[in-house]
Amino acid sequence: KQEVTQIPAALSVPEGENLVLNCSFTDSAIYNLQWFRQDPGKGLTSLLLIQSSQREQTSGRLNASLDKSSGRSTLYIAASQPGDSATYLCADFNYGGSQGNLIFGKGTKLSVKP
Amino acid sequence: GAGVSQSPSNKVTEKGKDVELRCDPISGHTALYWYRQSLGQGLEFLIYFQGNSAPDKSGLPSDRFSAERTGGSVSTLTIQRTQQEDSAVYLCASSPGQWSYGYTFGSGTRLTVV
């Protein structure tokens, strides 16, 4: 059974810190992995999409990496700001056949304190 | 359209009534997903469509739930005889193709059954 696990479930940091969110997946037949942000009461906003042939993607202060061999992806946030406070979810797409081939983690709730 | 559109954004209904939730995906997107998110919880997969067909209905929680998609575009999620436990945010996402370029989410419909 495919699973996506995100650790930690919640994280609180002071403003300005660099931080790493972790995502692990069980199926190495991953096709791509996507990181999303969800603000309270809102839908999901796509942050970064990494294809299986790529090692990382960058957008502004965000950097996402993908290591298929170890089944892990990380989202690095540099110089965190209070506006980064949200829940961050990762999702992997593979050909395992369940749930439309798209499996979500339960998310990491990030709080950045001013 | 420019994004995934869901309507209504909020719906309050009495227990036992039927409700219809609508998702209008990005034009040309062939894959469409429905998820449910209860307060403080992760995403719960409901159903996904490839074109007008639904290869995976495994997430529908009971036979009170049904969904259809017509013309490879708009999808409707119908909940019959609503119960209080159906209260949640219902999210829709679409993608250009099942295997490809990531997923775009709508803002969701918040359903409250009283």
mmCIF file with all atom_site columns, C-alpha atoms in Angstrom:
data_model
loop_
_atom_site.group_PDB
_atom_site.id
_atom_site.type_symbol
_atom_site.label_atom_id
_atom_site.label_alt_id
_atom_site.label_comp_id
_atom_site.label_asym_id
_atom_site.label_entity_id
_atom_site.label_seq_id
_atom_site.pdbx_PDB_ins_code
_atom_site.Cartn_x
_atom_site.Cartn_y
_atom_site.Cartn_z
_atom_site.occupancy
_atom_site.B_iso_or_equiv
_atom_site.pdbx_formal_charge
_atom_site.auth_seq_id
_atom_site.auth_comp_id
_atom_site.auth_asym_id
_atom_site.auth_atom_id
_atom_site.pdbx_PDB_model_num
ATOM 1   C CA . LYS A 1 1   ? 0.000   0.000  0.000   1.00 0.00 ? 1   LYS A CA 1
ATOM 2   C CA . GLN A 1 2   ? 1.359   3.380  -1.002  1.00 0.00 ? 2   GLN A CA 1
ATOM 3   C CA . GLU A 1 3   ? 1.850   5.817  1.833   1.00 0.00 ? 3   GLU A CA 1
ATOM 4   C CA . VAL A 1 4   ? 3.124   9.345  2.156   1.00 0.00 ? 4   VAL A CA 1
ATOM 5   C CA . THR A 1 5   ? 4.326   10.458 5.579   1.00 0.00 ? 5   THR A CA 1
ATOM 6   C CA . GLN A 1 6   ? 5.115   13.982 6.679   1.00 0.00 ? 6   GLN A CA 1
ATOM 7   C CA . ILE A 1 7   ? 7.217   14.758 9.715   1.00 0.00 ? 7   ILE A CA 1
ATOM 8   C CA . PRO A 1 8   ? 6.810   16.746 11.868  1.00 0.00 ? 8   PRO A CA 1
ATOM 9   C CA . ALA A 1 9   ? 3.044   17.154 12.081  1.00 0.00 ? 9   ALA A CA 1
ATOM 10  C CA . ALA A 1 10  ? 3.528   20.640 13.473  1.00 0.00 ? 10  ALA A CA 1
ATOM 11  C CA . LEU A 1 11  ? 6.431   23.051 13.708  1.00 0.00 ? 11  LEU A CA 1
ATOM 12  C CA . SER A 1 12  ? 6.832   26.433 15.362  1.00 0.00 ? 12  SER A CA 1
ATOM 13  C CA . VAL A 1 13  ? 9.854   28.627 14.622  1.00 0.00 ? 13  VAL A CA 1
ATOM 14  C CA . PRO A 1 14  ? 10.850  32.248 15.175  1.00 0.00 ? 14  PRO A CA 1
ATOM 15  C CA . GLU A 1 15  ? 10.871  34.571 12.217  1.00 0.00 ? 15  GLU A CA 1
ATOM 16  C CA . GLY A 1 16  ? 14.061  34.494 10.162  1.00 0.00 ? 16  GLY A CA 1
ATOM 17  C CA . GLU A 1 17  ? 14.921  30.853 10.729  1.00 0.00 ? 17  GLU A CA 1
ATOM 18  C CA . ASN A 1 18  ? 15.677  28.469 7.896   1.00 0.00 ? 18  ASN A CA 1
ATOM 19  C CA . LEU A 1 19  ? 13.654  25.272 8.153   1.00 0.00 ? 19  LEU A CA 1
ATOM 20  C CA . VAL A 1 20  ? 13.131  21.906 6.498   1.00 0.00 ? 20  VAL A CA 1
ATOM 21  C CA . LEU A 1 21  ? 9.891   19.988 6.104   1.00 0.00 ? 21  LEU A CA 1
ATOM 22  C CA . ASN A 1 22  ? 10.101  16.272 5.377   1.00 0.00 ? 22  ASN A CA 1
ATOM 23  C CA . CYS A 1 23  ? 8.057   13.994 3.175   1.00 0.00 ? 23  CYS A CA 1
ATOM 24  C CA . SER A 1 24  ? 8.660   10.271 2.743   1.00 0.00 ? 24  SER A CA 1
ATOM 25  C CA . PHE A 1 25  ? 6.954   7.883  0.337   1.00 0.00 ? 25  PHE A CA 1
ATOM 26  C CA . THR A 1 26  ? 6.894   4.126  0.100   1.00 0.00 ? 26  THR A CA 1
ATOM 27  C CA . ASP A 1 27  ? 6.754   3.513  -3.623  1.00 0.00 ? 27  ASP A CA 1
ATOM 28  C CA . SER A 1 28  ? 9.922   4.146  -5.635  1.00 0.00 ? 28  SER A CA 1
ATOM 29  C CA . ALA A 1 29  ? 7.884   4.106  -8.868  1.00 0.00 ? 29  ALA A CA 1
ATOM 30  C CA . ILE A 1 30  ? 7.108   7.739  -8.293  1.00 0.00 ? 30  ILE A CA 1
ATOM 31  C CA . TYR A 1 31  ? 6.442   9.850  -11.364 1.00 0.00 ? 31  TYR A CA 1
ATOM 32  C CA . ASN A 1 32  ? 6.405   13.252 -9.761  1.00 0.00 ? 32  ASN A CA 1
ATOM 33  C CA . LEU A 1 33  ? 6.060   14.892 -6.368  1.00 0.00 ? 33  LEU A CA 1
ATOM 34  C CA . GLN A 1 34  ? 4.257   18.133 -5.630  1.00 0.00 ? 34  GLN A CA 1
ATOM 35  C CA . TRP A 1 35  ? 4.352   20.421 -2.612  1.00 0.00 ? 35  TRP A CA 1
ATOM 36  C CA . PHE A 1 36  ? 1.292   22.458 -1.690  1.00 0.00 ? 36  PHE A CA 1
ATOM 37  C CA . ARG A 1 37  ? 0.448   25.126 0.822   1.00 0.00 ? 37  ARG A CA 1
ATOM 38  C CA . GLN A 1 38  ? -2.954  25.376 2.498   1.00 0.00 ? 38  GLN A CA 1
ATOM 39  C CA . ASP A 1 39  ? -4.078  28.404 4.467   1.00 0.00 ? 39  ASP A CA 1
ATOM 40  C CA . PRO A 1 40  ? -6.878  27.926 7.019   1.00 0.00 ? 40  PRO A CA 1
ATOM 41  C CA . GLY A 1 41  ? -10.255 27.544 5.359   1.00 0.00 ? 41  GLY A CA 1
ATOM 42  C CA . LYS A 1 42  ? -8.751  27.699 1.885   1.00 0.00 ? 42  LYS A CA 1
ATOM 43  C CA . GLY A 1 43  ? -7.926  25.348 -0.959  1.00 0.00 ? 43  GLY A CA 1
ATOM 44  C CA . LEU A 1 44  ? -4.445  24.130 -1.812  1.00 0.00 ? 44  LEU A CA 1
ATOM 45  C CA . THR A 1 45  ? -1.917  26.287 -3.619  1.00 0.00 ? 45  THR A CA 1
ATOM 46  C CA . SER A 1 46  ? 0.800   24.543 -5.608  1.00 0.00 ? 46  SER A CA 1
ATOM 47  C CA . LEU A 1 47  ? 4.325   25.521 -4.595  1.00 0.00 ? 47  LEU A CA 1
ATOM 48  C CA . LEU A 1 48  ? 6.722   23.243 -6.454  1.00 0.00 ? 48  LEU A CA 1
ATOM 49  C CA . LEU A 1 49  ? 6.481   20.205 -8.721  1.00 0.00 ? 49  LEU A CA 1
ATOM 50  C CA . ILE A 1 50  ? 9.450   17.863 -9.095  1.00 0.00 ? 50  ILE A CA 1
ATOM 51  C CA . GLN A 1 51  ? 9.507   15.290 -11.881 1.00 0.00 ? 51  GLN A CA 1
ATOM 52  C CA . SER A 1 52  ? 11.112  11.942 -11.080 1.00 0.00 ? 52  SER A CA 1
ATOM 53  C CA . SER A 1 53  ? 14.034  12.749 -13.361 1.00 0.00 ? 53  SER A CA 1
ATOM 54  C CA . GLN A 1 54  ? 14.817  15.910 -11.383 1.00 0.00 ? 54  GLN A CA 1
ATOM 55  C CA . ARG A 1 55  ? 16.649  16.302 -8.095  1.00 0.00 ? 55  ARG A CA 1
ATOM 56  C CA . GLU A 1 56  ? 15.312  19.667 -7.015  1.00 0.00 ? 56  GLU A CA 1
ATOM 57  C CA . GLN A 1 57  ? 13.219  22.686 -7.858  1.00 0.00 ? 57  GLN A CA 1
ATOM 58  C CA . THR A 1 58  ? 13.521  26.241 -6.566  1.00 0.00 ? 58  THR A CA 1
ATOM 59  C CA . SER A 1 59  ? 11.104  29.124 -6.329  1.00 0.00 ? 59  SER A CA 1
ATOM 60  C CA . GLY A 1 60  ? 12.155  32.204 -4.419  1.00 0.00 ? 60  GLY A CA 1
ATOM 61  C CA . ARG A 1 61  ? 12.880  31.238 -0.811  1.00 0.00 ? 61  ARG A CA 1
ATOM 62  C CA . LEU A 1 62  ? 11.625  27.685 -1.384  1.00 0.00 ? 62  LEU A CA 1
ATOM 63  C CA . ASN A 1 63  ? 13.702  24.727 -2.482  1.00 0.00 ? 63  ASN A CA 1
ATOM 64  C CA . ALA A 1 64  ? 12.309  21.210 -2.855  1.00 0.00 ? 64  ALA A CA 1
ATOM 65  C CA . SER A 1 65  ? 14.483  18.150 -3.316  1.00 0.00 ? 65  SER A CA 1
ATOM 66  C CA . LEU A 1 66  ? 13.659  14.615 -4.359  1.00 0.00 ? 66  LEU A CA 1
ATOM 67  C CA . ASP A 1 67  ? 15.630  11.450 -3.590  1.00 0.00 ? 67  ASP A CA 1
ATOM 68  C CA . LYS A 1 68  ? 13.864  8.468  -5.133  1.00 0.00 ? 68  LYS A CA 1
ATOM 69  C CA . SER A 1 69  ? 16.339  5.931  -3.811  1.00 0.00 ? 69  SER A CA 1
ATOM 70  C CA . SER A 1 70  ? 15.645  6.849  -0.204  1.00 0.00 ? 70  SER A CA 1
ATOM 71  C CA . GLY A 1 71  ? 11.966  7.673  -0.782  1.00 0.00 ? 71  GLY A CA 1
ATOM 72  C CA . ARG A 1 72  ? 12.280  11.194 0.534   1.00 0.00 ? 72  ARG A CA 1
ATOM 73  C CA . SER A 1 73  ? 11.548  14.760 -0.401  1.00 0.00 ? 73  SER A CA 1
ATOM 74  C CA . THR A 1 74  ? 12.331  17.883 1.581   1.00 0.00 ? 74  THR A CA 1
ATOM 75  C CA . LEU A 1 75  ? 10.981  21.407 1.369   1.00 0.00 ? 75  LEU A CA 1
ATOM 76  C CA . TYR A 1 76  ? 13.488  23.993 2.504   1.00 0.00 ? 76  TYR A CA 1
ATOM 77  C CA . ILE A 1 77  ? 12.213  27.440 3.458   1.00 0.00 ? 77  ILE A CA 1
ATOM 78  C CA . ALA A 1 78  ? 14.846  30.126 3.835   1.00 0.00 ? 78  ALA A CA 1
ATOM 79  C CA . ALA A 1 79  ? 14.515  33.148 6.100   1.00 0.00 ? 79  ALA A CA 1
ATOM 80  C CA . SER A 1 80  ? 11.017  32.232 7.254   1.00 0.00 ? 80  SER A CA 1
ATOM 81  C CA . GLN A 1 81  ? 8.358   34.935 7.634   1.00 0.00 ? 81  GLN A CA 1
ATOM 82  C CA . PRO A 1 82  ? 5.063   35.055 9.572   1.00 0.00 ? 82  PRO A CA 1
ATOM 83  C CA . GLY A 1 83  ? 3.295   34.948 6.193   1.00 0.00 ? 83  GLY A CA 1
ATOM 84  C CA . ASP A 1 84  ? 4.732   31.459 5.659   1.00 0.00 ? 84  ASP A CA 1
ATOM 85  C CA . SER A 1 85  ? 2.475   30.161 8.430   1.00 0.00 ? 85  SER A CA 1
ATOM 86  C CA . ALA A 1 86  ? 0.242   27.522 6.835   1.00 0.00 ? 86  ALA A CA 1
ATOM 87  C CA . THR A 1 87  ? -0.082  23.785 6.424   1.00 0.00 ? 87  THR A CA 1
ATOM 88  C CA . TYR A 1 88  ? 2.297   22.274 3.881   1.00 0.00 ? 88  TYR A CA 1
ATOM 89  C CA . LEU A 1 89  ? 1.316   19.059 2.102   1.00 0.00 ? 89  LEU A CA 1
ATOM 90  C CA . CYS A 1 90  ? 3.246   16.832 -0.250  1.00 0.00 ? 90  CYS A CA 1
ATOM 91  C CA . ALA A 1 91  ? 1.683   14.496 -2.775  1.00 0.00 ? 91  ALA A CA 1
ATOM 92  C CA . ASP A 1 92  ? 3.259   11.865 -4.944  1.00 0.00 ? 92  ASP A CA 1
ATOM 93  C CA . PHE A 1 93  ? 1.985   10.610 -8.248  1.00 0.00 ? 93  PHE A CA 1
ATOM 94  C CA . ASN A 1 94  ? 2.845   7.082  -9.245  1.00 0.00 ? 94  ASN A CA 1
ATOM 95  C CA . TYR A 1 95  ? 1.358   4.238  -11.206 1.00 0.00 ? 95  TYR A CA 1
ATOM 96  C CA . GLY A 1 96  ? 0.344   2.204  -8.183  1.00 0.00 ? 96  GLY A CA 1
ATOM 97  C CA . GLY A 1 97  ? -3.279  2.485  -9.197  1.00 0.00 ? 97  GLY A CA 1
ATOM 98  C CA . SER A 1 98  ? -5.007  3.626  -6.033  1.00 0.00 ? 98  SER A CA 1
ATOM 99  C CA . GLN A 1 99  ? -6.743  6.933  -5.362  1.00 0.00 ? 99  GLN A CA 1
ATOM 100 C CA . GLY A 1 100 ? -6.187  8.016  -8.936  1.00 0.00 ? 100 GLY A CA 1
ATOM 101 C CA . ASN A 1 101 ? -2.466  7.445  -8.502  1.00 0.00 ? 101 ASN A CA 1
ATOM 102 C CA . LEU A 1 102 ? -2.127  10.554 -6.331  1.00 0.00 ? 102 LEU A CA 1
ATOM 103 C CA . ILE A 1 103 ? -1.325  10.074 -2.640  1.00 0.00 ? 103 ILE A CA 1
ATOM 104 C CA . PHE A 1 104 ? -1.233  12.932 -0.116  1.00 0.00 ? 104 PHE A CA 1
ATOM 105 C CA . GLY A 1 105 ? 0.552   13.210 3.194   1.00 0.00 ? 105 GLY A CA 1
ATOM 106 C CA . LYS A 1 106 ? -1.341  14.585 6.190   1.00 0.00 ? 106 LYS A CA 1
ATOM 107 C CA . GLY A 1 107 ? 0.686   17.794 6.176   1.00 0.00 ? 107 GLY A CA 1
ATOM 108 C CA . THR A 1 108 ? 2.973   19.787 8.433   1.00 0.00 ? 108 THR A CA 1
ATOM 109 C CA . LYS A 1 109 ? 1.402   22.772 10.166  1.00 0.00 ? 109 LYS A CA 1
ATOM 110 C CA . LEU A 1 110 ? 3.976   25.559 10.263  1.00 0.00 ? 110 LEU A CA 1
ATOM 111 C CA . SER A 1 111 ? 3.777   28.551 12.555  1.00 0.00 ? 111 SER A CA 1
ATOM 112 C CA . VAL A 1 112 ? 6.325   31.336 12.176  1.00 0.00 ? 112 VAL A CA 1
ATOM 113 C CA . LYS A 1 113 ? 6.366   33.686 15.177  1.00 0.00 ? 113 LYS A CA 1
ATOM 114 C CA . PRO A 1 114 ? 7.210   37.368 14.707  1.00 0.00 ? 114 PRO A CA 1
ATOM 115 C CA . GLY B 2 1   ? -11.248 29.384 -17.167 1.00 0.00 ? 1   GLY B CA 1
ATOM 116 C CA . ALA B 2 2   ? -8.095  30.610 -15.498 1.00 0.00 ? 2   ALA B CA 1
ATOM 117 C CA . GLY B 2 3   ? -8.457  28.341 -12.513 1.00 0.00 ? 3   GLY B CA 1
ATOM 118 C CA . VAL B 2 4   ? -10.558 25.604 -10.996 1.00 0.00 ? 4   VAL B CA 1
ATOM 119 C CA . SER B 2 5   ? -13.896 27.030 -9.973  1.00 0.00 ? 5   SER B CA 1
ATOM 120 C CA . GLN B 2 6   ? -16.125 25.480 -7.316  1.00 0.00 ? 6   GLN B CA 1
ATOM 121 C CA . SER B 2 7   ? -19.638 26.462 -6.393  1.00 0.00 ? 7   SER B CA 1
ATOM 122 C CA . PRO B 2 8   ? -21.189 27.231 -4.084  1.00 0.00 ? 8   PRO B CA 1
ATOM 123 C CA . SER B 2 9   ? -18.361 28.392 -1.840  1.00 0.00 ? 9   SER B CA 1
ATOM 124 C CA . ASN B 2 10  ? -20.538 27.803 1.218   1.00 0.00 ? 10  ASN B CA 1
ATOM 125 C CA . LYS B 2 11  ? -23.615 25.662 1.662   1.00 0.00 ? 11  LYS B CA 1
ATOM 126 C CA . VAL B 2 12  ? -25.736 25.190 4.761   1.00 0.00 ? 12  VAL B CA 1
ATOM 127 C CA . THR B 2 13  ? -28.353 22.483 4.496   1.00 0.00 ? 13  THR B CA 1
ATOM 128 C CA . GLU B 2 14  ? -30.735 20.661 6.752   1.00 0.00 ? 14  GLU B CA 1
ATOM 129 C CA . LYS B 2 15  ? -30.113 17.065 7.656   1.00 0.00 ? 15  LYS B CA 1
ATOM 130 C CA . GLY B 2 16  ? -31.833 14.761 5.192   1.00 0.00 ? 16  GLY B CA 1
ATOM 131 C CA . LYS B 2 17  ? -31.745 17.135 2.235   1.00 0.00 ? 17  LYS B CA 1
ATOM 132 C CA . ASP B 2 18  ? -29.830 16.473 -0.977  1.00 0.00 ? 18  ASP B CA 1
ATOM 133 C CA . VAL B 2 19  ? -27.020 18.766 -2.105  1.00 0.00 ? 19  VAL B CA 1
ATOM 134 C CA . GLU B 2 20  ? -25.091 19.240 -5.339  1.00 0.00 ? 20  GLU B CA 1
ATOM 135 C CA . LEU B 2 21  ? -21.571 20.581 -5.445  1.00 0.00 ? 21  LEU B CA 1
ATOM 136 C CA . ARG B 2 22  ? -20.081 21.768 -8.694  1.00 0.00 ? 22  ARG B CA 1
ATOM 137 C CA . CYS B 2 23  ? -16.528 21.799 -10.012 1.00 0.00 ? 23  CYS B CA 1
ATOM 138 C CA . ASP B 2 24  ? -15.501 23.568 -13.202 1.00 0.00 ? 24  ASP B CA 1
ATOM 139 C CA . PRO B 2 25  ? -11.926 22.504 -14.039 1.00 0.00 ? 25  PRO B CA 1
ATOM 140 C CA . ILE B 2 26  ? -9.349  24.365 -16.064 1.00 0.00 ? 26  ILE B CA 1
ATOM 141 C CA . SER B 2 27  ? -10.256 24.150 -19.729 1.00 0.00 ? 27  SER B CA 1
ATOM 142 C CA . GLY B 2 28  ? -8.616  21.153 -21.379 1.00 0.00 ? 28  GLY B CA 1
ATOM 143 C CA . HIS B 2 29  ? -7.774  19.356 -18.150 1.00 0.00 ? 29  HIS B CA 1
ATOM 144 C CA . THR B 2 30  ? -8.722  15.722 -18.555 1.00 0.00 ? 30  THR B CA 1
ATOM 145 C CA . ALA B 2 31  ? -8.168  14.497 -14.992 1.00 0.00 ? 31  ALA B CA 1
ATOM 146 C CA . LEU B 2 32  ? -10.434 15.663 -12.168 1.00 0.00 ? 32  LEU B CA 1
ATOM 147 C CA . TYR B 2 33  ? -10.355 14.710 -8.487  1.00 0.00 ? 33  TYR B CA 1
ATOM 148 C CA . TRP B 2 34  ? -12.720 15.215 -5.563  1.00 0.00 ? 34  TRP B CA 1
ATOM 149 C CA . TYR B 2 35  ? -11.499 15.279 -1.968  1.00 0.00 ? 35  TYR B CA 1
ATOM 150 C CA . ARG B 2 36  ? -13.120 15.872 1.398   1.00 0.00 ? 36  ARG B CA 1
ATOM 151 C CA . GLN B 2 37  ? -11.421 17.597 4.294   1.00 0.00 ? 37  GLN B CA 1
ATOM 152 C CA . SER B 2 38  ? -12.983 17.570 7.733   1.00 0.00 ? 38  SER B CA 1
ATOM 153 C CA . LEU B 2 39  ? -11.988 20.217 10.276  1.00 0.00 ? 39  LEU B CA 1
ATOM 154 C CA . GLY B 2 40  ? -8.327  19.832 11.217  1.00 0.00 ? 40  GLY B CA 1
ATOM 155 C CA . GLN B 2 41  ? -7.915  16.672 9.167   1.00 0.00 ? 41  GLN B CA 1
ATOM 156 C CA . GLY B 2 42  ? -6.009  15.691 6.045   1.00 0.00 ? 42  GLY B CA 1
ATOM 157 C CA . LEU B 2 43  ? -7.410  15.168 2.571   1.00 0.00 ? 43  LEU B CA 1
ATOM 158 C CA . GLU B 2 44  ? -9.751  12.241 2.068   1.00 0.00 ? 44  GLU B CA 1
ATOM 159 C CA . PHE B 2 45  ? -9.867  10.971 -1.516  1.00 0.00 ? 45  PHE B CA 1
ATOM 160 C CA . LEU B 2 46  ? -13.389 10.529 -2.879  1.00 0.00 ? 46  LEU B CA 1
ATOM 161 C CA . ILE B 2 47  ? -13.274 9.916  -6.628  1.00 0.00 ? 47  ILE B CA 1
ATOM 162 C CA . TYR B 2 48  ? -11.302 10.730 -9.727  1.00 0.00 ? 48  TYR B CA 1
ATOM 163 C CA . PHE B 2 49  ? -12.290 11.104 -13.365 1.00 0.00 ? 49  PHE B CA 1
ATOM 164 C CA . GLN B 2 50  ? -10.279 10.629 -16.512 1.00 0.00 ? 50  GLN B CA 1
ATOM 165 C CA . GLY B 2 51  ? -12.409 12.316 -19.126 1.00 0.00 ? 51  GLY B CA 1
ATOM 166 C CA . ASN B 2 52  ? -15.997 11.362 -18.343 1.00 0.00 ? 52  ASN B CA 1
ATOM 167 C CA . SER B 2 53  ? -15.190 7.994  -16.822 1.00 0.00 ? 53  SER B CA 1
ATOM 168 C CA . ALA B 2 54  ? -14.422 7.338  -13.174 1.00 0.00 ? 54  ALA B CA 1
ATOM 169 C CA . PRO B 2 55  ? -11.780 4.598  -12.933 1.00 0.00 ? 55  PRO B CA 1
ATOM 170 C CA . ASP B 2 56  ? -11.579 4.922  -9.164  1.00 0.00 ? 56  ASP B CA 1
ATOM 171 C CA . LYS B 2 57  ? -14.680 5.458  -7.028  1.00 0.00 ? 57  LYS B CA 1
ATOM 172 C CA . SER B 2 58  ? -13.168 3.704  -4.045  1.00 0.00 ? 58  SER B CA 1
ATOM 173 C CA . GLY B 2 59  ? -13.213 6.736  -1.793  1.00 0.00 ? 59  GLY B CA 1
ATOM 174 C CA . LEU B 2 60  ? -16.932 7.459  -1.890  1.00 0.00 ? 60  LEU B CA 1
ATOM 175 C CA . PRO B 2 61  ? -17.952 6.893  1.753   1.00 0.00 ? 61  PRO B CA 1
ATOM 176 C CA . SER B 2 62  ? -21.427 5.512  1.107   1.00 0.00 ? 62  SER B CA 1
ATOM 177 C CA . ASP B 2 63  ? -24.033 5.025  -1.585  1.00 0.00 ? 63  ASP B CA 1
ATOM 178 C CA . ARG B 2 64  ? -25.459 8.427  -0.654  1.00 0.00 ? 64  ARG B CA 1
ATOM 179 C CA . PHE B 2 65  ? -22.512 9.934  -2.516  1.00 0.00 ? 65  PHE B CA 1
ATOM 180 C CA . SER B 2 66  ? -22.321 10.015 -6.303  1.00 0.00 ? 66  SER B CA 1
ATOM 181 C CA . ALA B 2 67  ? -20.484 12.048 -8.905  1.00 0.00 ? 67  ALA B CA 1
ATOM 182 C CA . GLU B 2 68  ? -20.636 12.570 -12.605 1.00 0.00 ? 68  GLU B CA 1
ATOM 183 C CA . ARG B 2 69  ? -18.729 14.467 -15.218 1.00 0.00 ? 69  ARG B CA 1
ATOM 184 C CA . THR B 2 70  ? -20.119 15.529 -18.551 1.00 0.00 ? 70  THR B CA 1
ATOM 185 C CA . GLY B 2 71  ? -18.404 16.668 -21.711 1.00 0.00 ? 71  GLY B CA 1
ATOM 186 C CA . GLY B 2 72  ? -15.041 16.034 -20.102 1.00 0.00 ? 72  GLY B CA 1
ATOM 187 C CA . SER B 2 73  ? -15.510 19.259 -18.216 1.00 0.00 ? 73  SER B CA 1
ATOM 188 C CA . VAL B 2 74  ? -17.856 20.154 -15.341 1.00 0.00 ? 74  VAL B CA 1
ATOM 189 C CA . SER B 2 75  ? -18.282 17.650 -12.544 1.00 0.00 ? 75  SER B CA 1
ATOM 190 C CA . THR B 2 76  ? -21.059 17.437 -9.975  1.00 0.00 ? 76  THR B CA 1
ATOM 191 C CA . LEU B 2 77  ? -20.782 15.712 -6.612  1.00 0.00 ? 77  LEU B CA 1
ATOM 192 C CA . THR B 2 78  ? -24.183 14.833 -5.179  1.00 0.00 ? 78  THR B CA 1
ATOM 193 C CA . ILE B 2 79  ? -24.847 13.904 -1.570  1.00 0.00 ? 79  ILE B CA 1
ATOM 194 C CA . GLN B 2 80  ? -28.281 12.482 -0.868  1.00 0.00 ? 80  GLN B CA 1
ATOM 195 C CA . ARG B 2 81  ? -30.004 12.527 2.506   1.00 0.00 ? 81  ARG B CA 1
ATOM 196 C CA . THR B 2 82  ? -27.201 14.536 4.082   1.00 0.00 ? 82  THR B CA 1
ATOM 197 C CA . GLN B 2 83  ? -25.998 13.694 7.576   1.00 0.00 ? 83  GLN B CA 1
ATOM 198 C CA . GLN B 2 84  ? -24.129 15.867 10.058  1.00 0.00 ? 84  GLN B CA 1
ATOM 199 C CA . GLU B 2 85  ? -20.963 13.853 9.516   1.00 0.00 ? 85  GLU B CA 1
ATOM 200 C CA . ASP B 2 86  ? -20.988 15.009 5.889   1.00 0.00 ? 86  ASP B CA 1
ATOM 201 C CA . SER B 2 87  ? -20.058 18.503 7.087   1.00 0.00 ? 87  SER B CA 1
ATOM 202 C CA . ALA B 2 88  ? -16.630 19.269 5.641   1.00 0.00 ? 88  ALA B CA 1
ATOM 203 C CA . VAL B 2 89  ? -14.845 21.215 2.933   1.00 0.00 ? 89  VAL B CA 1
ATOM 204 C CA . TYR B 2 90  ? -15.113 19.523 -0.441  1.00 0.00 ? 90  TYR B CA 1
ATOM 205 C CA . LEU B 2 91  ? -12.161 20.213 -2.719  1.00 0.00 ? 91  LEU B CA 1
ATOM 206 C CA . CYS B 2 92  ? -11.790 19.641 -6.435  1.00 0.00 ? 92  CYS B CA 1
ATOM 207 C CA . ALA B 2 93  ? -8.537  19.452 -8.397  1.00 0.00 ? 93  ALA B CA 1
ATOM 208 C CA . SER B 2 94  ? -7.744  19.079 -12.073 1.00 0.00 ? 94  SER B CA 1
ATOM 209 C CA . SER B 2 95  ? -4.719  18.199 -14.164 1.00 0.00 ? 95  SER B CA 1
ATOM 210 C CA . PRO B 2 96  ? -3.866  18.264 -17.875 1.00 0.00 ? 96  PRO B CA 1
ATOM 211 C CA . GLY B 2 97  ? -3.335  14.529 -17.754 1.00 0.00 ? 97  GLY B CA 1
ATOM 212 C CA . GLN B 2 98  ? -3.254  11.850 -15.140 1.00 0.00 ? 98  GLN B CA 1
ATOM 213 C CA . TRP B 2 99  ? 0.463   11.402 -15.366 1.00 0.00 ? 99  TRP B CA 1
ATOM 214 C CA . SER B 2 100 ? 1.805   14.791 -15.951 1.00 0.00 ? 100 SER B CA 1
ATOM 215 C CA . TYR B 2 101 ? 1.994   18.349 -14.942 1.00 0.00 ? 101 TYR B CA 1
ATOM 216 C CA . GLY B 2 102 ? 0.771   18.630 -11.427 1.00 0.00 ? 102 GLY B CA 1
ATOM 217 C CA . TYR B 2 103 ? -2.584  19.511 -10.009 1.00 0.00 ? 103 TYR B CA 1
ATOM 218 C CA . THR B 2 104 ? -4.540  22.726 -9.518  1.00 0.00 ? 104 THR B CA 1
ATOM 219 C CA . PHE B 2 105 ? -7.088  22.978 -6.725  1.00 0.00 ? 105 PHE B CA 1
ATOM 220 C CA . GLY B 2 106 ? -10.239 24.996 -6.411  1.00 0.00 ? 106 GLY B CA 1
ATOM 221 C CA . SER B 2 107 ? -11.060 26.976 -3.271  1.00 0.00 ? 107 SER B CA 1
ATOM 222 C CA . GLY B 2 108 ? -13.508 24.375 -2.095  1.00 0.00 ? 108 GLY B CA 1
ATOM 223 C CA . THR B 2 109 ? -17.119 24.223 -0.959  1.00 0.00 ? 109 THR B CA 1
ATOM 224 C CA . ARG B 2 110 ? -17.718 24.386 2.776   1.00 0.00 ? 110 ARG B CA 1
ATOM 225 C CA . LEU B 2 111 ? -20.734 22.198 3.536   1.00 0.00 ? 111 LEU B CA 1
ATOM 226 C CA . THR B 2 112 ? -22.488 22.478 6.871   1.00 0.00 ? 112 THR B CA 1
ATOM 227 C CA . VAL B 2 113 ? -25.312 20.081 7.693   1.00 0.00 ? 113 VAL B CA 1
ATOM 228 C CA . VAL B 2 114 ? -27.520 21.293 10.547  1.00 0.00 ? 114 VAL B CA 1
#
